[in-house]
PDB file of C-alpha atoms and ligand atoms in Angstrom:
ATOM      1  CA  MET V   1      12.261 -11.707  -0.255  1.00 74.00           C
ATOM      2  CA  ALA V   2      14.918 -13.610  -2.206  1.00 90.00           C
ATOM      3  CA  TYR V   3      13.613 -15.484  -5.203  1.00 96.00           C
ATOM      4  CA  THR V   4      14.760 -19.022  -5.963  1.00 97.00           C
ATOM      5  CA  TYR V   5      14.728 -20.010  -9.625  1.00 98.00           C
ATOM      6  CA  ASP V   6      13.576 -23.525 -10.586  1.00 97.00           C
ATOM      7  CA  ASP V   7      15.472 -24.489 -13.728  1.00 97.00           C
ATOM      8  CA  GLN V   8      13.044 -27.330 -14.450  1.00 98.00           C
ATOM      9  CA  ASN V   9      10.221 -24.946 -15.382  1.00 98.00           C
ATOM     10  CA  ILE V  10       8.870 -25.266 -18.915  1.00 98.00           C
ATOM     11  CA  PHE V  11      10.295 -21.986 -20.189  1.00 98.00           C
ATOM     12  CA  ALA V  12      13.770 -22.953 -18.970  1.00 98.00           C
ATOM     13  CA  LYS V  13      13.338 -26.136 -21.014  1.00 98.00           C
ATOM     14  CA  ILE V  14      12.320 -24.064 -24.035  1.00 98.00           C
ATOM     15  CA  LEU V  15      15.419 -21.882 -23.612  1.00 98.00           C
ATOM     16  CA  ARG V  16      17.616 -24.998 -23.460  1.00 98.00           C
ATOM     17  CA  GLY V  17      15.991 -26.317 -26.640  1.00 98.00           C
ATOM     18  CA  GLU V  18      14.476 -29.320 -24.861  1.00 98.00           C
ATOM     19  CA  ILE V  19      10.917 -28.325 -25.843  1.00 97.00           C
ATOM     20  CA  PRO V  20       9.935 -26.737 -29.177  1.00 98.00           C
ATOM     21  CA  ASN V  21       8.397 -23.305 -29.431  1.00 98.00           C
ATOM     22  CA  ASN V  22       6.885 -21.092 -32.088  1.00 98.00           C
ATOM     23  CA  THR V  23       9.433 -18.275 -32.047  1.00 98.00           C
ATOM     24  CA  VAL V  24       8.410 -14.750 -32.990  1.00 98.00           C
ATOM     25  CA  LEU V  25      11.677 -12.979 -32.090  1.00 98.00           C
ATOM     26  CA  GLU V  26      15.007 -13.833 -30.515  1.00 98.00           C
ATOM     27  CA  THR V  27      17.512 -11.298 -29.221  1.00 98.00           C
ATOM     28  CA  GLU V  28      20.686 -11.559 -27.153  1.00 98.00           C
ATOM     29  CA  HIS V  29      18.762 -11.572 -23.870  1.00 98.00           C
ATOM     30  CA  ALA V  30      15.145 -12.346 -24.802  1.00 99.00           C
ATOM     31  CA  LEU V  31      12.923 -14.836 -26.587  1.00 99.00           C
ATOM     32  CA  ALA V  32       9.367 -14.237 -27.806  1.00 99.00           C
ATOM     33  CA  PHE V  33       7.111 -17.106 -28.824  1.00 99.00           C
ATOM     34  CA  ARG V  34       3.422 -17.827 -29.327  1.00 99.00           C
ATOM     35  CA  ASP V  35       1.407 -18.990 -26.344  1.00 98.00           C
ATOM     36  CA  ILE V  36       0.430 -22.644 -26.711  1.00 98.00           C
ATOM     37  CA  ASN V  37      -3.100 -21.880 -25.499  1.00 98.00           C
ATOM     38  CA  PRO V  38      -3.882 -18.476 -27.029  1.00 98.00           C
ATOM     39  CA  GLN V  39      -6.474 -16.305 -25.311  1.00 98.00           C
ATOM     40  CA  ALA V  40      -6.701 -13.836 -28.205  1.00 98.00           C
ATOM     41  CA  PRO V  41      -5.884 -13.820 -31.934  1.00 98.00           C
ATOM     42  CA  THR V  42      -2.449 -12.471 -30.991  1.00 98.00           C
ATOM     43  CA  HIS V  43      -0.962 -14.002 -27.846  1.00 98.00           C
ATOM     44  CA  VAL V  44       2.807 -13.801 -27.614  1.00 99.00           C
ATOM     45  CA  LEU V  45       4.972 -14.442 -24.543  1.00 99.00           C
ATOM     46  CA  VAL V  46       8.240 -12.561 -24.103  1.00 99.00           C
ATOM     47  CA  ILE V  47      10.793 -14.004 -21.704  1.00 99.00           C
ATOM     48  CA  PRO V  48      14.285 -12.989 -20.666  1.00 99.00           C
ATOM     49  CA  LYS V  49      16.967 -15.636 -21.220  1.00 98.00           C
ATOM     50  CA  GLY V  50      18.282 -15.165 -17.698  1.00 98.00           C
ATOM     51  CA  PRO V  51      16.958 -17.037 -14.642  1.00 98.00           C
ATOM     52  CA  TYR V  52      14.371 -14.594 -13.323  1.00 98.00           C
ATOM     53  CA  VAL V  53      11.190 -15.759 -11.642  1.00 98.00           C
ATOM     54  CA  CYS V  54       8.994 -12.724 -12.176  1.00 98.00           C
ATOM     55  CA  PHE V  55       9.005  -9.062 -13.127  1.00 98.00           C
ATOM     56  CA  ASP V  56      10.181  -7.594  -9.826  1.00 98.00           C
ATOM     57  CA  HIS V  57      12.956 -10.193  -9.564  1.00 98.00           C
ATOM     58  CA  PHE V  58      14.125  -9.159 -13.033  1.00 98.00           C
ATOM     59  CA  ALA V  59      13.779  -5.447 -12.316  1.00 98.00           C
ATOM     60  CA  GLN V  60      15.843  -5.797  -9.132  1.00 97.00           C
ATOM     61  CA  GLU V  61      18.585  -8.170 -10.273  1.00 98.00           C
ATOM     62  CA  ALA V  62      19.000  -8.107 -14.066  1.00 98.00           C
ATOM     63  CA  SER V  63      21.760  -6.061 -15.659  1.00 98.00           C
ATOM     64  CA  ASP V  64      20.977  -2.841 -17.479  1.00 98.00           C
ATOM     65  CA  ALA V  65      21.826  -4.611 -20.758  1.00 98.00           C
ATOM     66  CA  GLU V  66      19.312  -7.399 -20.062  1.00 98.00           C
ATOM     67  CA  ILE V  67      16.597  -4.937 -19.090  1.00 98.00           C
ATOM     68  CA  VAL V  68      17.092  -2.743 -22.142  1.00 98.00           C
ATOM     69  CA  ASP V  69      17.189  -5.742 -24.481  1.00 98.00           C
ATOM     70  CA  TYR V  70      14.060  -7.271 -22.922  1.00 98.00           C
ATOM     71  CA  ILE V  71      11.965  -4.114 -23.011  1.00 98.00           C
ATOM     72  CA  ARG V  72      13.104  -3.394 -26.563  1.00 98.00           C
ATOM     73  CA  ALA V  73      12.132  -6.944 -27.514  1.00 98.00           C
ATOM     74  CA  VAL V  74       8.601  -6.302 -26.224  1.00 98.00           C
ATOM     75  CA  GLY V  75       8.500  -3.215 -28.423  1.00 98.00           C
ATOM     76  CA  GLU V  76       9.785  -5.142 -31.431  1.00 98.00           C
ATOM     77  CA  VAL V  77       7.101  -7.795 -30.997  1.00 98.00           C
ATOM     78  CA  CYS V  78       4.385  -5.161 -30.679  1.00 98.00           C
ATOM     79  CA  LYS V  79       5.605  -3.587 -33.903  1.00 98.00           C
ATOM     80  CA  ALA V  80       5.958  -6.877 -35.774  1.00 98.00           C
ATOM     81  CA  GLU V  81       2.503  -8.040 -34.688  1.00 98.00           C
ATOM     82  CA  GLY V  82       0.929  -4.676 -35.554  1.00 98.00           C
ATOM     83  CA  VAL V  83      -0.853  -4.361 -32.237  1.00 98.00           C
ATOM     84  CA  GLU V  84      -0.567  -0.591 -31.856  1.00 96.00           C
ATOM     85  CA  ALA V  85      -3.362   0.187 -34.302  1.00 96.00           C
ATOM     86  CA  ASP V  86      -6.216  -1.319 -32.297  1.00 98.00           C
ATOM     87  CA  GLY V  87      -4.511  -1.662 -28.941  1.00 98.00           C
ATOM     88  CA  PHE V  88      -3.329  -4.531 -26.806  1.00 98.00           C
ATOM     89  CA  ARG V  89      -2.785  -5.696 -23.254  1.00 98.00           C
ATOM     90  CA  LEU V  90       0.500  -6.489 -21.539  1.00 98.00           C
ATOM     91  CA  ILE V  91       0.237  -8.791 -18.531  1.00 98.00           C
ATOM     92  CA  ALA V  92       2.897 -10.123 -16.162  1.00 98.00           C
ATOM     93  CA  ASN V  93       1.463 -12.482 -13.557  1.00 98.00           C
ATOM     94  CA  ALA V  94       3.536 -13.099 -10.444  1.00 98.00           C
ATOM     95  CA  GLY V  95       3.279 -15.610  -7.647  1.00 97.00           C
ATOM     96  CA  LYS V  96       0.287 -17.140  -5.930  1.00 97.00           C
ATOM     97  CA  ASN V  97      -2.087 -14.196  -5.944  1.00 96.00           C
ATOM     98  CA  GLY V  98      -1.045 -13.274  -9.475  1.00 96.00           C
ATOM     99  CA  VAL V  99      -1.830 -16.878 -10.478  1.00 96.00           C
ATOM    100  CA  GLN V 100       1.507 -17.352 -12.237  1.00 98.00           C
ATOM    101  CA  GLU V 101       1.721 -20.869 -13.651  1.00 98.00           C
ATOM    102  CA  VAL V 102       5.248 -20.842 -15.055  1.00 98.00           C
ATOM    103  CA  PRO V 103       7.904 -19.470 -12.647  1.00 98.00           C
ATOM    104  CA  HIS V 104      10.045 -17.800 -15.293  1.00 98.00           C
ATOM    105  CA  LEU V 105       9.286 -14.150 -16.050  1.00 98.00           C
ATOM    106  CA  HIS V 106       7.051 -13.723 -19.055  1.00 98.00           C
ATOM    107  CA  VAL V 107       4.881 -10.915 -20.284  1.00 98.00           C
ATOM    108  CA  HIS V 108       1.803 -11.801 -22.265  1.00 98.00           C
ATOM    109  CA  ILE V 109       1.076  -9.584 -25.274  1.00 98.00           C
ATOM    110  CA  LEU V 110      -2.607  -9.992 -26.106  1.00 98.00           C
ATOM    111  CA  ALA V 111      -4.339  -8.353 -29.050  1.00 98.00           C
ATOM    112  CA  GLY V 112      -6.709  -8.849 -31.968  1.00 98.00           C
ATOM    113  CA  ARG V 113     -10.010  -8.589 -30.114  1.00 98.00           C
ATOM    114  CA  ASN V 114     -11.640  -6.435 -27.445  1.00 97.00           C
ATOM    115  CA  LEU V 115     -10.147  -7.864 -24.256  1.00 97.00           C
ATOM    116  CA  GLY V 116     -12.851  -6.614 -21.911  1.00 95.00           C
ATOM    117  CA  ARG V 117     -12.177  -5.029 -18.559  1.00 93.00           C
ATOM    118  CA  MET V 118      -8.841  -5.700 -16.947  1.00 87.00           C
ATOM    119  CA  LEU V 119     -10.099  -7.859 -14.069  1.00 86.00           C
ATOM    120  CA  ALA V 120     -13.191  -9.936 -13.521  1.00 78.00           C
ATOM    121  CA  PRO V 121     -15.008  -9.174 -10.266  1.00 72.00           C
ATOM    122  CA  ALA V 122     -13.532 -11.109  -7.336  1.00 71.00           C
ATOM    123  CA  ASN V 123     -15.422 -14.241  -6.325  1.00 58.00           C
TER     124      ASN V 123
HETATM  125  P1  LIG X 201       1.030 -17.617 -16.495  1.00 58.39           P
HETATM  126  O1  LIG X 201      -0.257 -18.106 -15.929  1.00 58.39           O
HETATM  127  O2  LIG X 201       1.100 -16.118 -16.572  1.00 58.39           O
HETATM  128  O3  LIG X 201       2.226 -18.243 -15.804  1.00 58.39           O
HETATM  129  O4  LIG X 201       1.041 -18.068 -18.020  1.00 58.39           O
HETATM  130  C1  LIG X 201       1.703 -19.208 -18.486  1.00 58.39           C
HETATM  131  C2  LIG X 201       1.382 -19.292 -19.954  1.00 58.39           C
HETATM  132  O5  LIG X 201       2.296 -20.185 -20.552  1.00 58.39           O
HETATM  133  C3  LIG X 201      -0.028 -19.807 -20.286  1.00 58.39           C
HETATM  134  O6  LIG X 201      -0.715 -18.821 -21.056  1.00 58.39           O
HETATM  135  C4  LIG X 201       0.246 -21.092 -21.058  1.00 58.39           C
HETATM  136  O7  LIG X 201      -0.698 -21.301 -22.103  1.00 58.39           O
HETATM  137  C5  LIG X 201       1.633 -20.847 -21.598  1.00 58.39           C
HETATM  138  N1  LIG X 201       2.406 -22.040 -21.906  1.00 58.39           N
HETATM  139  C6  LIG X 201       2.596 -23.122 -21.122  1.00 58.39           C
HETATM  140  N2  LIG X 201       3.402 -24.012 -21.735  1.00 58.39           N
HETATM  141  C7  LIG X 201       3.730 -23.464 -22.927  1.00 58.39           C
HETATM  142  C8  LIG X 201       4.544 -23.888 -24.022  1.00 58.39           C
HETATM  143  N3  LIG X 201       5.177 -25.073 -24.021  1.00 58.39           N
HETATM  144  N4  LIG X 201       4.656 -23.075 -25.098  1.00 58.39           N
HETATM  145  C9  LIG X 201       4.017 -21.891 -25.126  1.00 58.39           C
HETATM  146  N5  LIG X 201       3.250 -21.421 -24.120  1.00 58.39           N
HETATM  147  C10 LIG X 201       3.097 -22.207 -23.036  1.00 58.39           C
END
């Protein structure tokens, strides 16, 4: 399947500076900022600057430089936020069944409390 990127999504607007954000880290190819509706004491989103809808889109089409920079940025945020001591969760929702709200790749870094089991039982 070919992904189509919608440049009116809210993270595209953040990248263009049209909407403010609480930046944690910026690199050549990535931006990390605090989630506006945090689900844990630490809740940081890391996005690539390029127009990628979701993780598999990025993994298939981004350059090696973008991928290295992005993954390193996740590591930098984990280090800066001190999440390794007590653990954390990394989530990348995708598409309808993944219940992705914003169609620009983002990983959630969640930490600072026990996050419970990975998935709630299906309804
Ligand atoms: P997802 O459901 O994985 O697409 O997650 C989207 C996330 O983006 C949610 O956790 C929202 O709280 C967060 N979010 C939406 N708008 C903003 C914003 N302007 N700044 C920071 N986080 C946002």
